[in-house]
Amino acid sequence: MKILTQHINEPGIETFDVYRKHGGYTAVEKAIKSMTPDEVVEEVKKSGVRGRGGAGFPMGMKWSFLAKPEGVPRYLVCNADESEPGTFKDHYLMKSIPHLLIEGMIVSSYALGANKSFIYVRGELLYVIAILEKAIAEAKAKGFLGKNILGSGYDLELVVQPGGGAYICGEETALLESLEGKRGNPRNKPPFPAVKGLYQCPTVVNNVESISNTPWIINNGGEAYAALGVGRSTGTKLISASGHIRKPGVYEIVLGVPVEEFIYSDEYCGGIRDGHYLKALVAGGSSVPILPANLITTTANNEPRLMTYESLSDGGFATGTMLGSGGFIVFDETACIVKNTLNFAHFYRHESCGQCSPCREGTGWMEKILYRIENGRGTQADIDLLVDVSRKIEGNTICPLGDAAAWPVASAIRHFRHEFEWHISHPEEATRPGAVYPTEAVLN
Amino acid sequence: MEAIETPLLKVTIDGIEISVPPGTTIMNAARKIAEADPEQHDKVPPAMCYYEPLKASGGKCRACLVKVAAGSEKDPRPMPKLVPSCITQVQDGMIVENTTNPAVLETRKGIVEFLLLNHPLDCPICDQAGECYLQDFSYEHGVVDTRTQEERRTFEKHDLGPYIQLHMTRCILCYRCVYTADQITNKRVHGVLNRGDHAEISTYIEKAIDNDFSGNVIDVCPVGALTDKTYRFKNRVWFTKPVDAHRDCEKCSGKVTLWYRGEEVIRVTGRKNMWGEVKEFICNTCRFEKKETRDWTIEGPTRIERSSVISANKYGKNLIAKPDFALKLAKSQYKKIDDSRPYITDDQTIRQLSIENNKLANERSLASD
Amino acid sequence: MSTQTTDIKFTPENLEKAHEIIARYPEGKQKSALIPLLHLVQKQWGWVSPEAMDYVAEMLSIESIEVYEVATFYTMFHLEPVGKHVIEYCRTGPCCLMGGEKVYDHLKQRLGVQTGQTTPDGMFTLKEVECLAACGWGPVFQIREKYYMNLTCDKVDEIIDELSK
C-alpha cells in the first residue's frame, strides 16, 4: 500500500499533465468545490496523521490550535528544511513528484484559510527549488493556484523560500525567523506559532511529508487513512534508509512493519551488506537514541519491535528509541560507535545557533571530550563527565536542538560504554586507522 | 472615569506568597518580594541576560531557570521542564520553586559551568571585576572545582572606536548590547555575527560605534566584554567612590553616577537600581566628556548594597574559600542604609570624604590579607 | 573571481529577479527577501562581499549590520572570494559509513589542498559541509546547485577531469 510514492516512478510524473493523469489535483477539486475548510480539517483530524518531521504531533490537532482573529492573515509554512543526518525523504519526494506537495499545500492552505503560503526549502537544494517553482507555475497556469482557484473565489499564492545552510531552521520558530530574513534563532515559547508565528500572525508549520498526505486523505477520507497502520501510528511513513545495508534508499512503509522485516526483506533494505552483521541502529535520524543489536528487532520484553511511534519508543530511553523523522541508519560491526558519536557531536556543535548557553557551550564541550577519547587522550572520568554534561543540556535549552545533541551521546554511552572504555584503556590500538572495538574477541 | 480593576494573580515563590498584576513574570514577582523585604533577596533568580528596561531581552542564558511545581489554580500540574523565570508569566495559583528545589540548584551549577567554560579567568586584569555579574553568579551558584581541561576559544580583536573596549572572549552572548543599540540609539552598527560557539559581537567590518547613546552598551554588559575605554585600567571599582549627580543635559536625563578616585572623576555611568539595571540611559556627552566635578550637581553617595564589594571592600581569604560562610557573613553584616542621612552636596566635603574613604578602604584591604 | 569593490550592481537580469523576489512578501515585510537576495549575490559574484551586502541592505531599506548578521549565520554564503568551483563535501555520519572519508582523502590528494583551501590555479575551493540530505546516496558532494552522489575515488577523478577542462 503506497500513498505518497505510488506513482513516483512514472516517467514525467514531475509534469502537471502526467501527475494529473494519475489522479493528481482531484483533492483540490473535491476540497474547494464540495467541502468547507472545517470539513477538510475534520478529515485530517480523523486520519490521525502525525507530524512527519520528527516530533510526531497529530497534524489535525495542530491545525485546530490555529488562532483565527478577524482581519489578521494566517499562514501555512511547509518545513522543507530537511537536514537531520540520516533523513532524505523530503528531498526525494520533492524532486521526484513536486506536484504532490503543491497539491497538499493547496488543500491544506484552503483548510486553514491561508492566502499566502510558503515552502521553506533548505538552501542546498536550489535545484529542487527550481523544480518546485516550475510545478507551481504549471499549477497556476491550469487555474489551481493564484486568484479565484477553480472559480471558487479562493485565492492562494505559493512562495518557495530558500534557506541559507542551517540545520536549526528545521526548528519551526527558527524557520519562521529565517523566513522573516533574520538569523535562525529559535524563539522562546509561548507564544506558539499557532498564535504568533510568521510576521506575528497565526501560523501552522508542517513537514513536507505530512502535507503530502493530505490529498490522499481528502480523496479517500480520514477514516480510510486511519485504517492503515497500528493504533495511534496511522497511515504510511517514508523511511530514509542508509548505512551498512544492501539497498539504501527511501521506502514507504505502512506503519507497523516489523523492524526485522524492514532491515532484512528484499522489499526494503535487503539485509546487512554481504559478510557483515548488524551492530547498531539509529532509527529516526541522528538525534534519536542509538540501539544496540539486541534491542533492534525485539524490545526489552522480547516482543517484536515494529516500525511505529509506540513500538520504537517502547522501553523509554533505557531500552527504546524514537521513530523521529524516519532516518534509519544501520551500522554493522565495522562501525566505531565512539567515532560516530564524535561525528554527530561535531554536527550539533556546528549547527547550534549559539543563543542559549547550555547548547552553545555544552555541544562544544561534548565534542572536545569525545575528540580526546577518540584520539587516545581520554580518561575514564571523561565518560561520566560526558553523561553529566549531556544531562545538563537536556531539557534546559530554548529549543530541542539541545536534546538532539544530548541524546546520541547519552545513549551511545548507555549501550556502548565498553567501547568508550576500550578507547581510553587501549589508546594505541584505538587510534589506528579504521580501528574498531574488537566485538569478535568479546563474542568468542 | 472609573478605574478598571484587574484581578491580581496569586503566586507562591519558595513558600512566599505575593499578588501581582496579570502579565507579570516569575522573575518580576520574585523581585517584588525582595523589594518589599530585602531579607528575601535570595528568592530572586539570577539574571545574566534579562534586563527589564530592554524589550525582548531574556530567555537566553538559562541562569534563571526555576521549577513550576504547580502551573495554576485551574491546572495544578507541574510544568515538565524547568522554565526561564524572566519570560514565564505567572498564572493564578502558580507555585514556583527557586532555591528550594535541588534540581534547580543543580542546573544552575551547570549553567555557571557552561558560562565559565570559555570565559577567561582574567578577573585580575578585567575592569569589570568587582561589579561583574558573572563573578557574582559563579560565586553564589557555582561550584569550586573545574571539570574542564579544554582550551578556551579566542577571537580576533575588533576595535569599536575611542570609547568602547570590546573583549569578545569575555562575552556571554546575552544580546543586551544589541537590544540597547536597537532600542536606545538611532542606528545599530554592531550585532551578533557567526553562529554557535563562535558567535561574536562585532561590527563585521572595522567600524567605530559612534552615536550619542552608544556608551550605554557598557552599562548593560553583565561582564567585562564591553568596558569604558576612558576608564580602562584606571582603578579597581572597590577603591572608587560612587556619587549620584546630575546636570542639565539636552540629550538625556543627565542623571548619572560619578565614580571618584580621590578628587578625580574617573568614570561616569548611568544609575543602576538594585537589580543592576539602568532605567534612564545617559548620553555620551555626560558619560565621556563631563569628568570635572564642576560639571555636575552632586546629590550624594550612591546607594550600594552592603554585600557588594564596592561598598564592603571585604574580599578576605575566608570568604573566597567558603562561599557559604561568605553569604552568611554578608547577611550578618547587612545593614539598611540610613535614609534620613542628609545628602552632602558640598564639593569640598565630598572630596575630603572620598579621600578619607579611599584611604580607609586601602587600609582595610591590606589588613584583611 | 571578481573582487571589485566599487559600483556593485546586479546585472539587469538579476535586478529584475531581485525585484520579483522582493514583491513576493507582504507589504513592509521585505526583509524576508534577504536570504534569496544573498543567493542572487553569490550567483552573480561567486561570493558575498561587504560591499554587496551593503547594496542589498540599501535595496531592502535595512541596516547593513542586519545583513552581516544573517550572512555570517548561514554557512552557504562564501564571505571570501572562492575558486571557480566550490566543492562542498558532506562530512556527516551516514556518508562516512558509506566510505565518505576515504573518498574525501582521495579528493584532497587529487586537488592538493586541505579543507577550506583553493587550488593555486583558482579552479577549486574545497569545503566541508554537514549533512546534505542525500544519506542513502552517499558519499555526496555539491558544486553550486548540482549534487554528485554515490561517489567513488574513480568517479571523483572523472568529475574533476571534466570540470578542469
PDB file of C-alpha atoms in Angstrom, chain C residues 19-163:
ATOM      1  CA  HIS C  19      12.511  42.964  -7.692  1.00  0.00           C
ATOM      2  CA  GLU C  20      10.398  39.921  -8.410  1.00  0.00           C
ATOM      3  CA  ILE C  21      11.649  38.319  -5.165  1.00  0.00           C
ATOM      4  CA  ILE C  22      11.041  41.432  -3.078  1.00  0.00           C
ATOM      5  CA  ALA C  23       7.476  41.641  -4.380  1.00  0.00           C
ATOM      6  CA  ARG C  24       6.669  38.149  -3.034  1.00  0.00           C
ATOM      7  CA  TYR C  25       6.264  39.269   0.555  1.00  0.00           C
ATOM      8  CA  PRO C  26       3.516  41.246   2.242  1.00  0.00           C
ATOM      9  CA  GLU C  27       3.856  44.999   2.446  1.00  0.00           C
ATOM     10  CA  GLY C  28       6.513  46.031   4.949  1.00  0.00           C
ATOM     11  CA  LYS C  29       7.997  42.530   5.197  1.00  0.00           C
ATOM     12  CA  GLN C  30      10.613  42.978   2.510  1.00  0.00           C
ATOM     13  CA  LYS C  31      13.367  41.839   4.852  1.00  0.00           C
ATOM     14  CA  SER C  32      12.139  38.329   4.053  1.00  0.00           C
ATOM     15  CA  ALA C  33      13.868  38.731   0.705  1.00  0.00           C
ATOM     16  CA  LEU C  34      17.272  38.886   2.378  1.00  0.00           C
ATOM     17  CA  ILE C  35      18.376  35.261   2.056  1.00  0.00           C
ATOM     18  CA  PRO C  36      17.113  34.875  -1.536  1.00  0.00           C
ATOM     19  CA  LEU C  37      18.940  38.084  -2.459  1.00  0.00           C
ATOM     20  CA  LEU C  38      22.157  36.857  -0.866  1.00  0.00           C
ATOM     21  CA  HIS C  39      21.878  33.736  -3.027  1.00  0.00           C
ATOM     22  CA  LEU C  40      21.471  36.021  -6.014  1.00  0.00           C
ATOM     23  CA  VAL C  41      24.567  37.982  -4.972  1.00  0.00           C
ATOM     24  CA  GLN C  42      26.544  34.785  -4.708  1.00  0.00           C
ATOM     25  CA  LYS C  43      25.279  33.640  -8.088  1.00  0.00           C
ATOM     26  CA  GLN C  44      26.488  36.848  -9.718  1.00  0.00           C
ATOM     27  CA  TRP C  45      29.812  37.430  -7.944  1.00  0.00           C
ATOM     28  CA  GLY C  46      30.641  33.955  -6.662  1.00  0.00           C
ATOM     29  CA  TRP C  47      30.924  35.241  -3.119  1.00  0.00           C
ATOM     30  CA  VAL C  48      29.267  37.725  -0.794  1.00  0.00           C
ATOM     31  CA  SER C  49      31.408  40.815  -0.280  1.00  0.00           C
ATOM     32  CA  PRO C  50      30.778  43.515   2.339  1.00  0.00           C
ATOM     33  CA  GLU C  51      30.025  45.923  -0.494  1.00  0.00           C
ATOM     34  CA  ALA C  52      27.419  43.580  -1.944  1.00  0.00           C
ATOM     35  CA  MET C  53      25.855  43.211   1.496  1.00  0.00           C
ATOM     36  CA  ASP C  54      25.641  46.987   1.826  1.00  0.00           C
ATOM     37  CA  TYR C  55      23.995  47.060  -1.599  1.00  0.00           C
ATOM     38  CA  VAL C  56      21.408  44.505  -0.509  1.00  0.00           C
ATOM     39  CA  ALA C  57      20.811  46.424   2.739  1.00  0.00           C
ATOM     40  CA  GLU C  58      20.091  49.551   0.765  1.00  0.00           C
ATOM     41  CA  MET C  59      17.793  47.685  -1.578  1.00  0.00           C
ATOM     42  CA  LEU C  60      15.750  46.376   1.364  1.00  0.00           C
ATOM     43  CA  SER C  61      15.977  49.585   3.429  1.00  0.00           C
ATOM     44  CA  ILE C  62      17.583  47.820   6.373  1.00  0.00           C
ATOM     45  CA  GLU C  63      20.828  48.442   8.262  1.00  0.00           C
ATOM     46  CA  SER C  64      23.977  46.836   6.891  1.00  0.00           C
ATOM     47  CA  ILE C  65      24.566  45.045  10.190  1.00  0.00           C
ATOM     48  CA  GLU C  66      21.288  43.175   9.723  1.00  0.00           C
ATOM     49  CA  VAL C  67      22.699  41.733   6.520  1.00  0.00           C
ATOM     50  CA  TYR C  68      26.069  40.885   8.092  1.00  0.00           C
ATOM     51  CA  GLU C  69      24.303  39.118  10.952  1.00  0.00           C
ATOM     52  CA  VAL C  70      22.363  36.940   8.557  1.00  0.00           C
ATOM     53  CA  ALA C  71      25.134  36.281   6.042  1.00  0.00           C
ATOM     54  CA  THR C  72      27.504  35.088   8.763  1.00  0.00           C
ATOM     55  CA  PHE C  73      24.876  32.824  10.339  1.00  0.00           C
ATOM     56  CA  TYR C  74      24.189  30.709   7.270  1.00  0.00           C
ATOM     57  CA  THR C  75      27.033  28.541   6.119  1.00  0.00           C
ATOM     58  CA  MET C  76      26.223  28.537   2.413  1.00  0.00           C
ATOM     59  CA  PHE C  77      27.423  32.081   1.913  1.00  0.00           C
ATOM     60  CA  HIS C  78      31.067  32.458   0.981  1.00  0.00           C
ATOM     61  CA  LEU C  79      32.313  35.570   2.720  1.00  0.00           C
ATOM     62  CA  GLU C  80      35.641  35.494   0.969  1.00  0.00           C
ATOM     63  CA  PRO C  81      36.497  35.038  -2.680  1.00  0.00           C
ATOM     64  CA  VAL C  82      36.427  31.394  -3.737  1.00  0.00           C
ATOM     65  CA  GLY C  83      37.602  29.315  -6.667  1.00  0.00           C
ATOM     66  CA  LYS C  84      35.614  28.783  -9.836  1.00  0.00           C
ATOM     67  CA  HIS C  85      34.088  25.584  -8.477  1.00  0.00           C
ATOM     68  CA  VAL C  86      33.323  25.247  -4.787  1.00  0.00           C
ATOM     69  CA  ILE C  87      33.192  21.598  -3.785  1.00  0.00           C
ATOM     70  CA  GLU C  88      31.064  21.193  -0.678  1.00  0.00           C
ATOM     71  CA  TYR C  89      31.750  17.784   0.702  1.00  0.00           C
ATOM     72  CA  CYS C  90      29.467  16.068   3.200  1.00  0.00           C
ATOM     73  CA  ARG C  91      31.332  15.000   6.327  1.00  0.00           C
ATOM     74  CA  THR C  92      28.395  13.750   8.389  1.00  0.00           C
ATOM     75  CA  GLY C  93      27.965  10.237   9.807  1.00  0.00           C
ATOM     76  CA  PRO C  94      25.869   8.409   7.218  1.00  0.00           C
ATOM     77  CA  CYS C  95      28.159   9.478   4.359  1.00  0.00           C
ATOM     78  CA  CYS C  96      31.157   8.363   6.417  1.00  0.00           C
ATOM     79  CA  LEU C  97      29.552   4.921   6.787  1.00  0.00           C
ATOM     80  CA  MET C  98      29.345   4.760   3.000  1.00  0.00           C
ATOM     81  CA  GLY C  99      33.088   5.315   2.711  1.00  0.00           C
ATOM     82  CA  GLY C 100      32.983   9.081   2.633  1.00  0.00           C
ATOM     83  CA  GLU C 101      36.277   9.606   4.409  1.00  0.00           C
ATOM     84  CA  LYS C 102      38.312   7.511   2.019  1.00  0.00           C
ATOM     85  CA  VAL C 103      36.864   9.338  -0.965  1.00  0.00           C
ATOM     86  CA  TYR C 104      37.449  12.669   0.760  1.00  0.00           C
ATOM     87  CA  ASP C 105      41.107  11.849   1.381  1.00  0.00           C
ATOM     88  CA  HIS C 106      41.422  10.959  -2.271  1.00  0.00           C
ATOM     89  CA  LEU C 107      39.774  14.209  -3.309  1.00  0.00           C
ATOM     90  CA  LYS C 108      42.104  16.262  -1.129  1.00  0.00           C
ATOM     91  CA  GLN C 109      45.091  14.446  -2.543  1.00  0.00           C
ATOM     92  CA  ARG C 110      43.868  14.850  -6.086  1.00  0.00           C
ATOM     93  CA  LEU C 111      43.332  18.610  -5.661  1.00  0.00           C
ATOM     94  CA  GLY C 112      46.420  19.058  -3.500  1.00  0.00           C
ATOM     95  CA  VAL C 113      44.527  21.170  -0.986  1.00  0.00           C
ATOM     96  CA  GLN C 114      43.142  20.853   2.509  1.00  0.00           C
ATOM     97  CA  THR C 115      39.645  21.719   3.677  1.00  0.00           C
ATOM     98  CA  GLY C 116      38.932  25.406   3.224  1.00  0.00           C
ATOM     99  CA  GLN C 117      41.693  25.945   0.666  1.00  0.00           C
ATOM    100  CA  THR C 118      41.602  26.897  -3.008  1.00  0.00           C
ATOM    101  CA  THR C 119      43.791  25.281  -5.655  1.00  0.00           C
ATOM    102  CA  PRO C 120      46.620  27.551  -6.865  1.00  0.00           C
ATOM    103  CA  ASP C 121      45.001  27.844 -10.300  1.00  0.00           C
ATOM    104  CA  GLY C 122      41.832  29.159  -8.686  1.00  0.00           C
ATOM    105  CA  MET C 123      39.712  26.349 -10.121  1.00  0.00           C
ATOM    106  CA  PHE C 124      38.550  24.566  -6.979  1.00  0.00           C
ATOM    107  CA  THR C 125      37.771  25.526  -3.410  1.00  0.00           C
ATOM    108  CA  LEU C 126      37.213  22.624  -1.057  1.00  0.00           C
ATOM    109  CA  LYS C 127      34.755  22.970   1.800  1.00  0.00           C
ATOM    110  CA  GLU C 128      33.392  20.514   4.338  1.00  0.00           C
ATOM    111  CA  VAL C 129      29.674  20.750   4.962  1.00  0.00           C
ATOM    112  CA  GLU C 130      27.185  18.994   7.170  1.00  0.00           C
ATOM    113  CA  CYS C 131      24.503  16.559   6.016  1.00  0.00           C
ATOM    114  CA  LEU C 132      23.163  17.354   2.538  1.00  0.00           C
ATOM    115  CA  ALA C 133      20.066  15.168   2.920  1.00  0.00           C
ATOM    116  CA  ALA C 134      21.255  12.522   0.496  1.00  0.00           C
ATOM    117  CA  CYS C 135      22.455   9.924   3.016  1.00  0.00           C
ATOM    118  CA  GLY C 136      21.251   6.902   1.065  1.00  0.00           C
ATOM    119  CA  TRP C 137      23.140   8.074  -1.988  1.00  0.00           C
ATOM    120  CA  GLY C 138      26.391   8.861  -0.219  1.00  0.00           C
ATOM    121  CA  PRO C 139      29.183   9.769  -0.329  1.00  0.00           C
ATOM    122  CA  VAL C 140      27.988  13.094  -1.641  1.00  0.00           C
ATOM    123  CA  PHE C 141      29.294  16.468  -2.583  1.00  0.00           C
ATOM    124  CA  GLN C 142      27.729  19.515  -4.096  1.00  0.00           C
ATOM    125  CA  ILE C 143      29.038  22.027  -6.596  1.00  0.00           C
ATOM    126  CA  ARG C 144      26.732  25.027  -6.839  1.00  0.00           C
ATOM    127  CA  GLU C 145      23.278  23.611  -7.469  1.00  0.00           C
ATOM    128  CA  LYS C 146      24.392  20.187  -8.557  1.00  0.00           C
ATOM    129  CA  TYR C 147      24.597  17.120  -6.327  1.00  0.00           C
ATOM    130  CA  TYR C 148      27.207  14.463  -7.113  1.00  0.00           C
ATOM    131  CA  MET C 149      26.174  11.220  -5.439  1.00  0.00           C
ATOM    132  CA  ASN C 150      27.386   7.650  -4.832  1.00  0.00           C
ATOM    133  CA  LEU C 151      30.937   8.920  -5.141  1.00  0.00           C
ATOM    134  CA  THR C 152      33.920   6.660  -5.505  1.00  0.00           C
ATOM    135  CA  CYS C 153      37.570   7.601  -5.973  1.00  0.00           C
ATOM    136  CA  ASP C 154      37.281   6.926  -9.724  1.00  0.00           C
ATOM    137  CA  LYS C 155      34.121   8.928 -10.029  1.00  0.00           C
ATOM    138  CA  VAL C 156      35.726  11.871  -8.215  1.00  0.00           C
ATOM    139  CA  ASP C 157      38.612  11.776 -10.698  1.00  0.00           C
ATOM    140  CA  GLU C 158      36.188  11.827 -13.615  1.00  0.00           C
ATOM    141  CA  ILE C 159      34.316  14.806 -12.204  1.00  0.00           C
ATOM    142  CA  ILE C 160      37.491  16.773 -11.531  1.00  0.00           C
ATOM    143  CA  ASP C 161      38.824  15.947 -15.010  1.00  0.00           C
ATOM    144  CA  GLU C 162      35.592  17.099 -16.587  1.00  0.00           C
ATOM    145  CA  LEU C 163      35.458  20.355 -14.622  1.00  0.00           C
TER     146      LEU C 163
END
